[in-house]
CSV table of C-alpha atoms and ligand atoms in Angstrom, one decimal:
chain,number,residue,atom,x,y,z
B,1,UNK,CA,-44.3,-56.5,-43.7
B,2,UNK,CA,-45.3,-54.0,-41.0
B,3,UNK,CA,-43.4,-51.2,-40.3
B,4,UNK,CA,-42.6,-50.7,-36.3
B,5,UNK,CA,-40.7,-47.9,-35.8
B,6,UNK,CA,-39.0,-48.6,-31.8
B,7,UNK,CA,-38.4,-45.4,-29.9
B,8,UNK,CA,-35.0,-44.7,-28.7
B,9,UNK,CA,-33.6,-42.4,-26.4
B,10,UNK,CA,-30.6,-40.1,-28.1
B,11,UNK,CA,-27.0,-41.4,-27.1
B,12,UNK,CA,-24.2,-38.4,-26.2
B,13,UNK,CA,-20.7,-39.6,-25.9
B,14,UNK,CA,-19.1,-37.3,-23.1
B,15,UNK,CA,-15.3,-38.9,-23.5
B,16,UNK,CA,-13.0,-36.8,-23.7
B,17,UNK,CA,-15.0,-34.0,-22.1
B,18,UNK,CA,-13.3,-32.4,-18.7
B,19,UNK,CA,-15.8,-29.9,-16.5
B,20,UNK,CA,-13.3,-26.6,-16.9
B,21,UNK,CA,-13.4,-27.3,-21.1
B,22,UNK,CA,-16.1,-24.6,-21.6
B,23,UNK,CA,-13.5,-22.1,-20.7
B,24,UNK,CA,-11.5,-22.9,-23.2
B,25,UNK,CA,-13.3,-22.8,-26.2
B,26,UNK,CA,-13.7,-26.1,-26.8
B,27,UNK,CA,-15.8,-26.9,-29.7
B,28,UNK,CA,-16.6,-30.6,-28.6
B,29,UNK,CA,-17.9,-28.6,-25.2
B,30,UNK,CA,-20.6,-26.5,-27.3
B,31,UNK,CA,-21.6,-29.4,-29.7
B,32,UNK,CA,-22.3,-32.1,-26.6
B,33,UNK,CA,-24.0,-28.8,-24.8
B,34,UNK,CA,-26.6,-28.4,-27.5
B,35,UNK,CA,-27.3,-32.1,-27.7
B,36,UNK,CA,-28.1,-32.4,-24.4
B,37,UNK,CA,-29.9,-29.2,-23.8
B,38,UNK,CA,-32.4,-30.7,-27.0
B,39,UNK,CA,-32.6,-34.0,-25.1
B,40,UNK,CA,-34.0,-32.4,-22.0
B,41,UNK,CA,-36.1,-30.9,-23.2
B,42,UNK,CA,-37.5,-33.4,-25.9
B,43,UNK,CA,-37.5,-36.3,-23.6
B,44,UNK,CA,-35.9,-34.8,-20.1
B,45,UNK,CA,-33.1,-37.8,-20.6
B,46,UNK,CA,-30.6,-39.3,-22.4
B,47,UNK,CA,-28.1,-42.4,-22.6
B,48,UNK,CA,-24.4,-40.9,-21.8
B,49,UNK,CA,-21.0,-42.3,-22.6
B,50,UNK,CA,-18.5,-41.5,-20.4
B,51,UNK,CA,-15.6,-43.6,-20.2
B,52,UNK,CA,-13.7,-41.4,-17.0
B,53,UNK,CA,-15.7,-44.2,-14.7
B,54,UNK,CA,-13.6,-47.2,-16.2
B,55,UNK,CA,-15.7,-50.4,-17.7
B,56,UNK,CA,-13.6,-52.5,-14.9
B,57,UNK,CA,-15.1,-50.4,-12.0
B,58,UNK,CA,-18.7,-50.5,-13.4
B,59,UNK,CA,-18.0,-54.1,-13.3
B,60,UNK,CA,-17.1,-54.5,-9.9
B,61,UNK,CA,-20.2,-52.5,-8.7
B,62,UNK,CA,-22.4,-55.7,-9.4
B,63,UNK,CA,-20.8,-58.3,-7.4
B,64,UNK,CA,-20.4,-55.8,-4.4
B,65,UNK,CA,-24.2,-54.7,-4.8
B,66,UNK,CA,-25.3,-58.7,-4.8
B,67,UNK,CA,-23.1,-59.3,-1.7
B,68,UNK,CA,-24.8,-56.5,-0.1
B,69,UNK,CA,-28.6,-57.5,-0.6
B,70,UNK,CA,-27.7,-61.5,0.4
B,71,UNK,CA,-27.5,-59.7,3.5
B,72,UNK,CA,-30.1,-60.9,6.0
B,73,UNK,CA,-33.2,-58.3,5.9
B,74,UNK,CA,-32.4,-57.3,9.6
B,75,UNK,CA,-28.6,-56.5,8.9
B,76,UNK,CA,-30.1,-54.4,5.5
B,77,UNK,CA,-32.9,-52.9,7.9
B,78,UNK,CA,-29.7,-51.4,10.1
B,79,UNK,CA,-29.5,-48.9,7.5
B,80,UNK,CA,-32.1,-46.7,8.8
B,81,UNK,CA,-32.7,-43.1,7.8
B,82,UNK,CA,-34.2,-39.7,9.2
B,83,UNK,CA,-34.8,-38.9,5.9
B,84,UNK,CA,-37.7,-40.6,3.8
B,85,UNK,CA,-36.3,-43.0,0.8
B,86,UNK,CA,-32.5,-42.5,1.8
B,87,UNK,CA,-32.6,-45.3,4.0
B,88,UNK,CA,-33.8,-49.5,3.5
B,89,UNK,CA,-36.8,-49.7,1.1
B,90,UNK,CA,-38.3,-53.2,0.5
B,91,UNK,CA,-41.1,-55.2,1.1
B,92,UNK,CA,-43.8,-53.3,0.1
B,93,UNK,CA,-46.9,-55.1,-1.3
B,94,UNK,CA,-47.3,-53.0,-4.5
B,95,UNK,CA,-43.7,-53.5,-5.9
B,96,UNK,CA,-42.8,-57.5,-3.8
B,97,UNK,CA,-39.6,-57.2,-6.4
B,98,UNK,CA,-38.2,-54.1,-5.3
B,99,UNK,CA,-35.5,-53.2,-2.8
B,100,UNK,CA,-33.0,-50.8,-2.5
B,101,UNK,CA,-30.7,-48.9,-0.1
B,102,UNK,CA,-29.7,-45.5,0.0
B,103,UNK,CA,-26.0,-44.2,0.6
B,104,UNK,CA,-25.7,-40.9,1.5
B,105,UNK,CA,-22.5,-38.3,0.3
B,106,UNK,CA,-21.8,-41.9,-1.1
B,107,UNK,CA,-18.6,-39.9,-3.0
B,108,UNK,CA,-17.0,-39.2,0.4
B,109,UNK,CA,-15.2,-42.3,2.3
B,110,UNK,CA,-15.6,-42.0,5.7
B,111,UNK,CA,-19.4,-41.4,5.2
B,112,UNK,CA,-19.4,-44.7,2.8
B,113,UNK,CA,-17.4,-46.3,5.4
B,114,UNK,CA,-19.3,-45.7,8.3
B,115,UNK,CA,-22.2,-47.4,6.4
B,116,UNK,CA,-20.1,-49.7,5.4
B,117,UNK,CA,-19.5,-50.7,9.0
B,118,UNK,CA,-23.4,-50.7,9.8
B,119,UNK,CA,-23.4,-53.8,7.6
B,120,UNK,CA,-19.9,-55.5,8.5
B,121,UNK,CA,-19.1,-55.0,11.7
B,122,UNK,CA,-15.0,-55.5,10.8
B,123,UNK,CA,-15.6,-53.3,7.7
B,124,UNK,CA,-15.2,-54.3,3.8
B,125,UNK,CA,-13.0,-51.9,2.3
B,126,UNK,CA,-13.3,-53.2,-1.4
B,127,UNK,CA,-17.6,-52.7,-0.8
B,128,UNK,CA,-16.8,-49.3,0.3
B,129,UNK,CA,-13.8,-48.1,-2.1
B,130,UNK,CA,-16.0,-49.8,-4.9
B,131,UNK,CA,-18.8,-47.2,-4.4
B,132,UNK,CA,-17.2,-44.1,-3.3
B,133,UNK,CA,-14.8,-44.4,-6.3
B,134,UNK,CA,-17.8,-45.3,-8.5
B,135,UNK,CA,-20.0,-42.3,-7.2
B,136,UNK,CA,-16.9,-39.5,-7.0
B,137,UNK,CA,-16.1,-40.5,-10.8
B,138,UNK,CA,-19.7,-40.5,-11.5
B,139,UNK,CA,-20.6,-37.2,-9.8
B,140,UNK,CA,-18.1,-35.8,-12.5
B,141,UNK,CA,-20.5,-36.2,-15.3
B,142,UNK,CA,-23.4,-34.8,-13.3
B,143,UNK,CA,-21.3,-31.8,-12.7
B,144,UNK,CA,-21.1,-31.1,-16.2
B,145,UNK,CA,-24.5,-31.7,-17.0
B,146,UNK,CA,-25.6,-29.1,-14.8
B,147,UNK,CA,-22.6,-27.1,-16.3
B,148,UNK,CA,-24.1,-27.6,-19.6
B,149,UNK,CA,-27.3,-26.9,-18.2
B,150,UNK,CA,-26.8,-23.9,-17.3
B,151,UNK,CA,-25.0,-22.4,-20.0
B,152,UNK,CA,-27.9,-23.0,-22.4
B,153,UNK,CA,-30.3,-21.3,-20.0
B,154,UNK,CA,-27.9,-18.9,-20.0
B,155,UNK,CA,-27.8,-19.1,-16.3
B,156,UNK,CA,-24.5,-19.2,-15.8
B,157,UNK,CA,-24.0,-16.7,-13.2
B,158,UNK,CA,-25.7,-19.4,-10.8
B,159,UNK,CA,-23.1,-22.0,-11.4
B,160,UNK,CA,-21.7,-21.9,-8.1
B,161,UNK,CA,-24.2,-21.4,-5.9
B,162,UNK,CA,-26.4,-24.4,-7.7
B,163,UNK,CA,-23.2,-26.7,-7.6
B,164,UNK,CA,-22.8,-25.9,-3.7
B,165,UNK,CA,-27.0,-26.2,-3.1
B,166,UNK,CA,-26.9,-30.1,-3.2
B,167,UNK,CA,-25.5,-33.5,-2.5
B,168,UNK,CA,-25.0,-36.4,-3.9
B,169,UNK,CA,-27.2,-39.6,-2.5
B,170,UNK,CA,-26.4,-43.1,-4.2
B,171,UNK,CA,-29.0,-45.8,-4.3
B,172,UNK,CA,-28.8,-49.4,-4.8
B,173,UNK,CA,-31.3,-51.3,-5.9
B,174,UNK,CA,-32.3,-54.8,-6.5
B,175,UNK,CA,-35.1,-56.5,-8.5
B,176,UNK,CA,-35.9,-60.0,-8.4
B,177,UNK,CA,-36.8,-61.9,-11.8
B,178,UNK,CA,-40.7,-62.5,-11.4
B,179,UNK,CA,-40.1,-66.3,-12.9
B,180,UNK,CA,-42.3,-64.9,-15.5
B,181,UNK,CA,-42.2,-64.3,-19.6
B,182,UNK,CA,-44.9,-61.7,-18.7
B,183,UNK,CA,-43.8,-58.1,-17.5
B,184,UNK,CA,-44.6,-57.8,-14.1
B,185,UNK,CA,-44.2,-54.2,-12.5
B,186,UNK,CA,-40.6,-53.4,-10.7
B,187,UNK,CA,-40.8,-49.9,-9.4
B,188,UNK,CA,-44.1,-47.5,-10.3
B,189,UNK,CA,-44.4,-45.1,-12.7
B,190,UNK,CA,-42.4,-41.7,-10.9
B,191,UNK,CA,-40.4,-38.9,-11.5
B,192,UNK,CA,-37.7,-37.8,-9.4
B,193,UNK,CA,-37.7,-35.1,-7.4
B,194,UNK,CA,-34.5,-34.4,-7.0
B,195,UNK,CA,-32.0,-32.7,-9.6
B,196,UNK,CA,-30.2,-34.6,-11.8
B,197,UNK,CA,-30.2,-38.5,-11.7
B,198,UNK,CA,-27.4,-40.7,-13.1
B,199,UNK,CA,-28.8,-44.4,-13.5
B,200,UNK,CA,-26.9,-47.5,-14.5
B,201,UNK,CA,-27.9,-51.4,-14.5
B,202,UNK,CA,-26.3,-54.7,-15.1
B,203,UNK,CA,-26.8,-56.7,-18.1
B,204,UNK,CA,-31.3,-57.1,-17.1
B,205,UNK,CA,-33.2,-54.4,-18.6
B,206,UNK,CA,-36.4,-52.9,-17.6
B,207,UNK,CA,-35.9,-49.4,-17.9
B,208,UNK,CA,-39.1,-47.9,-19.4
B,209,UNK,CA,-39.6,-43.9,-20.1
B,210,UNK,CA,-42.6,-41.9,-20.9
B,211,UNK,CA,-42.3,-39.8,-23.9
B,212,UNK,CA,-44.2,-36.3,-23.7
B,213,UNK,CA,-47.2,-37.8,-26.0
B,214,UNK,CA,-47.3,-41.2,-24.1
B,215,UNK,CA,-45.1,-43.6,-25.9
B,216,UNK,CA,-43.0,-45.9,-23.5
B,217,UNK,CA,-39.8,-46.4,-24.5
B,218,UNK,CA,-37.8,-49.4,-23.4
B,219,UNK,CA,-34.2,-48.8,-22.7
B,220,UNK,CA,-31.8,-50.5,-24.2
B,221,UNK,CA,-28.1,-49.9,-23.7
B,222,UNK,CA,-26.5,-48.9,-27.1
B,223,UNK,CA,-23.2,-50.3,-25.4
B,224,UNK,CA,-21.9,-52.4,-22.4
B,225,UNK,CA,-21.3,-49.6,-19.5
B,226,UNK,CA,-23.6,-46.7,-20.6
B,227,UNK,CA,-25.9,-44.6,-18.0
B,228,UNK,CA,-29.3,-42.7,-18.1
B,229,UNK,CA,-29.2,-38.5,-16.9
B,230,UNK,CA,-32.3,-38.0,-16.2
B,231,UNK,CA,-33.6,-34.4,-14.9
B,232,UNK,CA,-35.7,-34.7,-11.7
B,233,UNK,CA,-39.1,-32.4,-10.9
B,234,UNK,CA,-36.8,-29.9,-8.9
B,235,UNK,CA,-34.6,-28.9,-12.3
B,236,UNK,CA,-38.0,-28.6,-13.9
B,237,UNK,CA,-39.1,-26.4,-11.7
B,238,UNK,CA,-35.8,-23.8,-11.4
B,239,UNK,CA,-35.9,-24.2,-15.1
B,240,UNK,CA,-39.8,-22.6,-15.1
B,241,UNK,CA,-40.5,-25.7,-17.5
B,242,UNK,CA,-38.2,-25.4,-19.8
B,243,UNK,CA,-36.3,-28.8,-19.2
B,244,UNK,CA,-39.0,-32.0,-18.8
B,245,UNK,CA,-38.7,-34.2,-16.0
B,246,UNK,CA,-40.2,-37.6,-17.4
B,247,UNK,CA,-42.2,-40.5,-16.3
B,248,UNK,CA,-40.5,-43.8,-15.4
B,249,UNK,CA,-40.5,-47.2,-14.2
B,250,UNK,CA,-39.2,-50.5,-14.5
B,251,UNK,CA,-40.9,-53.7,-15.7
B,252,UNK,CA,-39.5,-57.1,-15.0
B,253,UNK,CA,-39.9,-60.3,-16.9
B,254,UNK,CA,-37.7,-63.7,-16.8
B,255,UNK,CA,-35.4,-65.4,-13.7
B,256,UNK,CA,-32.6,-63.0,-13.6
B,257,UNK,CA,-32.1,-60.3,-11.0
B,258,UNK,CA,-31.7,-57.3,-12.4
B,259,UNK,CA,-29.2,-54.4,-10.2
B,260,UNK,CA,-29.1,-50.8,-10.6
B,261,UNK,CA,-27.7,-47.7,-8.8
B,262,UNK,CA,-28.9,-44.1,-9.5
B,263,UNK,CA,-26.5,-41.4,-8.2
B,264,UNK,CA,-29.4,-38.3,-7.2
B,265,UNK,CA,-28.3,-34.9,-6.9
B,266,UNK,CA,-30.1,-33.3,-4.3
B,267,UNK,CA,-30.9,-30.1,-2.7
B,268,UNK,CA,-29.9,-29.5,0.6
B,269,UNK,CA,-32.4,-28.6,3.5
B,270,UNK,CA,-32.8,-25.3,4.3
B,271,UNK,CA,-31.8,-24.3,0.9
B,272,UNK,CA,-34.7,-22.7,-1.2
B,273,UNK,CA,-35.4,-23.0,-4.7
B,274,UNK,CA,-36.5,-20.5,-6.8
B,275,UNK,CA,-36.7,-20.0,-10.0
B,276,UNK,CA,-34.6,-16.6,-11.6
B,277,UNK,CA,-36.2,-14.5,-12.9
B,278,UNK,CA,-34.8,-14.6,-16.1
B,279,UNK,CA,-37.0,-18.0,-16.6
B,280,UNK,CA,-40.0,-15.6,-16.2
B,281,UNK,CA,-41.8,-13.6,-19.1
B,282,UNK,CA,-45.3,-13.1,-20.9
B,283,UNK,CA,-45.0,-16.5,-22.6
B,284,UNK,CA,-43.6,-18.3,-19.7
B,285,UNK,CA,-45.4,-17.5,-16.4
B,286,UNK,CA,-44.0,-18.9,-13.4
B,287,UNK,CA,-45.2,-22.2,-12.8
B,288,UNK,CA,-43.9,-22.7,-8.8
B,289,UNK,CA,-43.7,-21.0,-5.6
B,290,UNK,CA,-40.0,-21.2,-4.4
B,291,UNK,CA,-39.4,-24.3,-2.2
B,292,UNK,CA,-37.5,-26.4,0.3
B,293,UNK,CA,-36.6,-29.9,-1.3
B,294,UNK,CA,-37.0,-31.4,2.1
B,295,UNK,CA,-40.3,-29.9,3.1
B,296,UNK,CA,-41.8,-31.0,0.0
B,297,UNK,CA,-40.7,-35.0,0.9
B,298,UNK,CA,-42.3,-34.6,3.7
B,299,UNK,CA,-45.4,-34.0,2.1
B,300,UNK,CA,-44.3,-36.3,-0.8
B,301,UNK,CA,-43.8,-39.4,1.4
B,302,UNK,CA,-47.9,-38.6,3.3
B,303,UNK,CA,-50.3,-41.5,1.8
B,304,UNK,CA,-51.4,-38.2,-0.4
B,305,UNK,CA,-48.5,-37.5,-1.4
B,306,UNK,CA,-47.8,-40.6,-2.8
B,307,UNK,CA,-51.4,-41.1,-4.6
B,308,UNK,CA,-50.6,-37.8,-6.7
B,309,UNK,CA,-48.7,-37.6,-10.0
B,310,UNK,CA,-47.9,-34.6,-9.7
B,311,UNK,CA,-47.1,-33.5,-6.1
B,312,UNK,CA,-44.9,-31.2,-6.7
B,313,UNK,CA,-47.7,-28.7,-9.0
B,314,UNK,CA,-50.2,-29.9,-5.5
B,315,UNK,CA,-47.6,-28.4,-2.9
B,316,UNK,CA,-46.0,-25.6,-4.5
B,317,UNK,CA,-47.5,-25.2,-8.2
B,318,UNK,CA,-49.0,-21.9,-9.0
T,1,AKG,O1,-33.8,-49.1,-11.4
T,1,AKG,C1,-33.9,-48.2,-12.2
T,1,AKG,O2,-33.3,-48.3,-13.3
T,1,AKG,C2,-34.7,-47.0,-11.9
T,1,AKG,C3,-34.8,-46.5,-10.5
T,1,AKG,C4,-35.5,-45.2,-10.3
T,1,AKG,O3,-36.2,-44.7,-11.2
T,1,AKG,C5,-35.3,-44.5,-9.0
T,1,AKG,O4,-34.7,-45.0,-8.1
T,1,AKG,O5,-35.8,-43.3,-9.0
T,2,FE2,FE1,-36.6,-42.7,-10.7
């Protein structure tokens, strides 16, 4: 018999975990802290467990996203955007299975309800309590990552000026089965830019993640109502390298839709990021110029941009 060995991601159950618990000496704190701090930097992600957004809510997300994309394309195309990607995405020739939406400050009501309102004109207060609920409970668990995060840098006297630098962006996306038992590509190999992202999915996988020597590794939910943290390219970079920001797409087979939200962390405009200098020494030079998030979409989102890997080392690598 052959031996396959199938490569998983690590699993860290953060029940029971409350942000203020590192200043109380809690010893579940410091074990979860070292297990994520290896998982960034092994694979730059991990599969969390954290029961604080209830199984029933992150059941009720899926309905509400399918009611939203049966939407006609010109009531979804009403959710336009100043900003590149936050808005309606679909319809592009290289990925025909993809769309999405984005939702921005989607843990704050009257923002989701404005959007909300885009869509149904007399509103649709379970859509919109649905996702604010989901993305305010889930924002809790990106808040201690970066907690956690910053801890093990030992960059803890930047808590609170990281925690106020960003927002939180939700977007929902949609794939349609390609009627196909061969995998057919979703959404293209990327990383994220951004800081942290919190992904989740209904019961269709497709997830796929580079490892650092080039192995993709399906994902494959150890549990009903798990999510993917997954560091984004500007976490990389404030961490001078340290923490990996990985590789991924998604890969579609079969009839079934498959629906996902990520919850993005983001930096704010204006704000700049730079790494401290106590990233910096002989063995690790610095790797980027400080930058702002949103000037570097802009050059992200040029036809250049998007042709190149690794945009962020083009625009601001040293
Ligand atoms: O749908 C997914 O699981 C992944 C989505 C993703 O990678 C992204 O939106 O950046
Ligand atoms: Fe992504």
């Amino acid at each position: 018999m052959g031996s396959e060995t199938t490569l998983k991601l690590p699993t860290i159950d953060f029940n029971d975990l409350n942000l203020d618990d590192s200043n109380n000496n809690n010893s579940k704190w410091e074990v979860v802290k070292s297990k994520v701090h290896n998982a960034l930097i092994e694979y730059g992600c991990f599969e969390a467990i954290f029961d604080k957004v209830p199984l029933e809510l992150y059941k009720a997300l899926f309905p509400s996203l399918e009611e939203l994309f049966d939407l006609p394309l010109e009531s979804k195309k009403l959710n336009a955007s100043k900003k590149p990607y936050h808005g309606y995405v679909g319809q592009y020739p290289m990925v025909p299975l993809y769309e999405s939406l984005g939702i921005d400050d989607a843990n704050v009501l009257e923002k989701v309800e404005a959007m909300t309102n885009i869509f149904w004109p007399n509103g649709n207060p379970n859509f919109s309590k649905t996702i604010q609920s989901f993305s305010e409970k889930l924002s809790e668990l990106d808040k201690i990552i970066r907690k956690m995060v910053l801890e093990s840098l030992g960059l803890e006297k930047y808590l609170e000026e990281h925690m106020n630098s960003t927002n939180y962006l939700l977007r929902v996306m949609k794939y349609k089965g390609p009627q196909t038992s061969e995998a057919k590509l979703g959404l293209s190999s990327h990383t994220d830019k951004n800081i942290v992202t919190i992904l989740n999915q209904n019961q269709v996988e497709g997830l796929e993640i580079l490892t650092k020597d080039g192995k993709w590794i399906s994902y494959e939910p150890s549990q009903p109502g798990t999510f993917i943290a997954m560091i984004g390219d500007a976490l990389h970079a404030w961490s001078n390298g340290r923490l990996y920001s990985p590789f991924h797409r998604v890969m579609m087979c079969g009839n079934e839709a498959r629906y996902s939200t990520g919850l993005f962390s983001i930096p704010k405009g204006g704000y700049l990021i730079k790494t401290p200098p106590e990233m910096v020494d002989e063995e690790h030079p610095l790797l980027y110029k400080p930058y702002d998030h949103v000037e570097f979409l802009n050059y992200y989102y040029t036809p250049q941009g998007q042709a190149d890997q690794f945009a962020l080392r083009t625009y601001c690598g040293l």
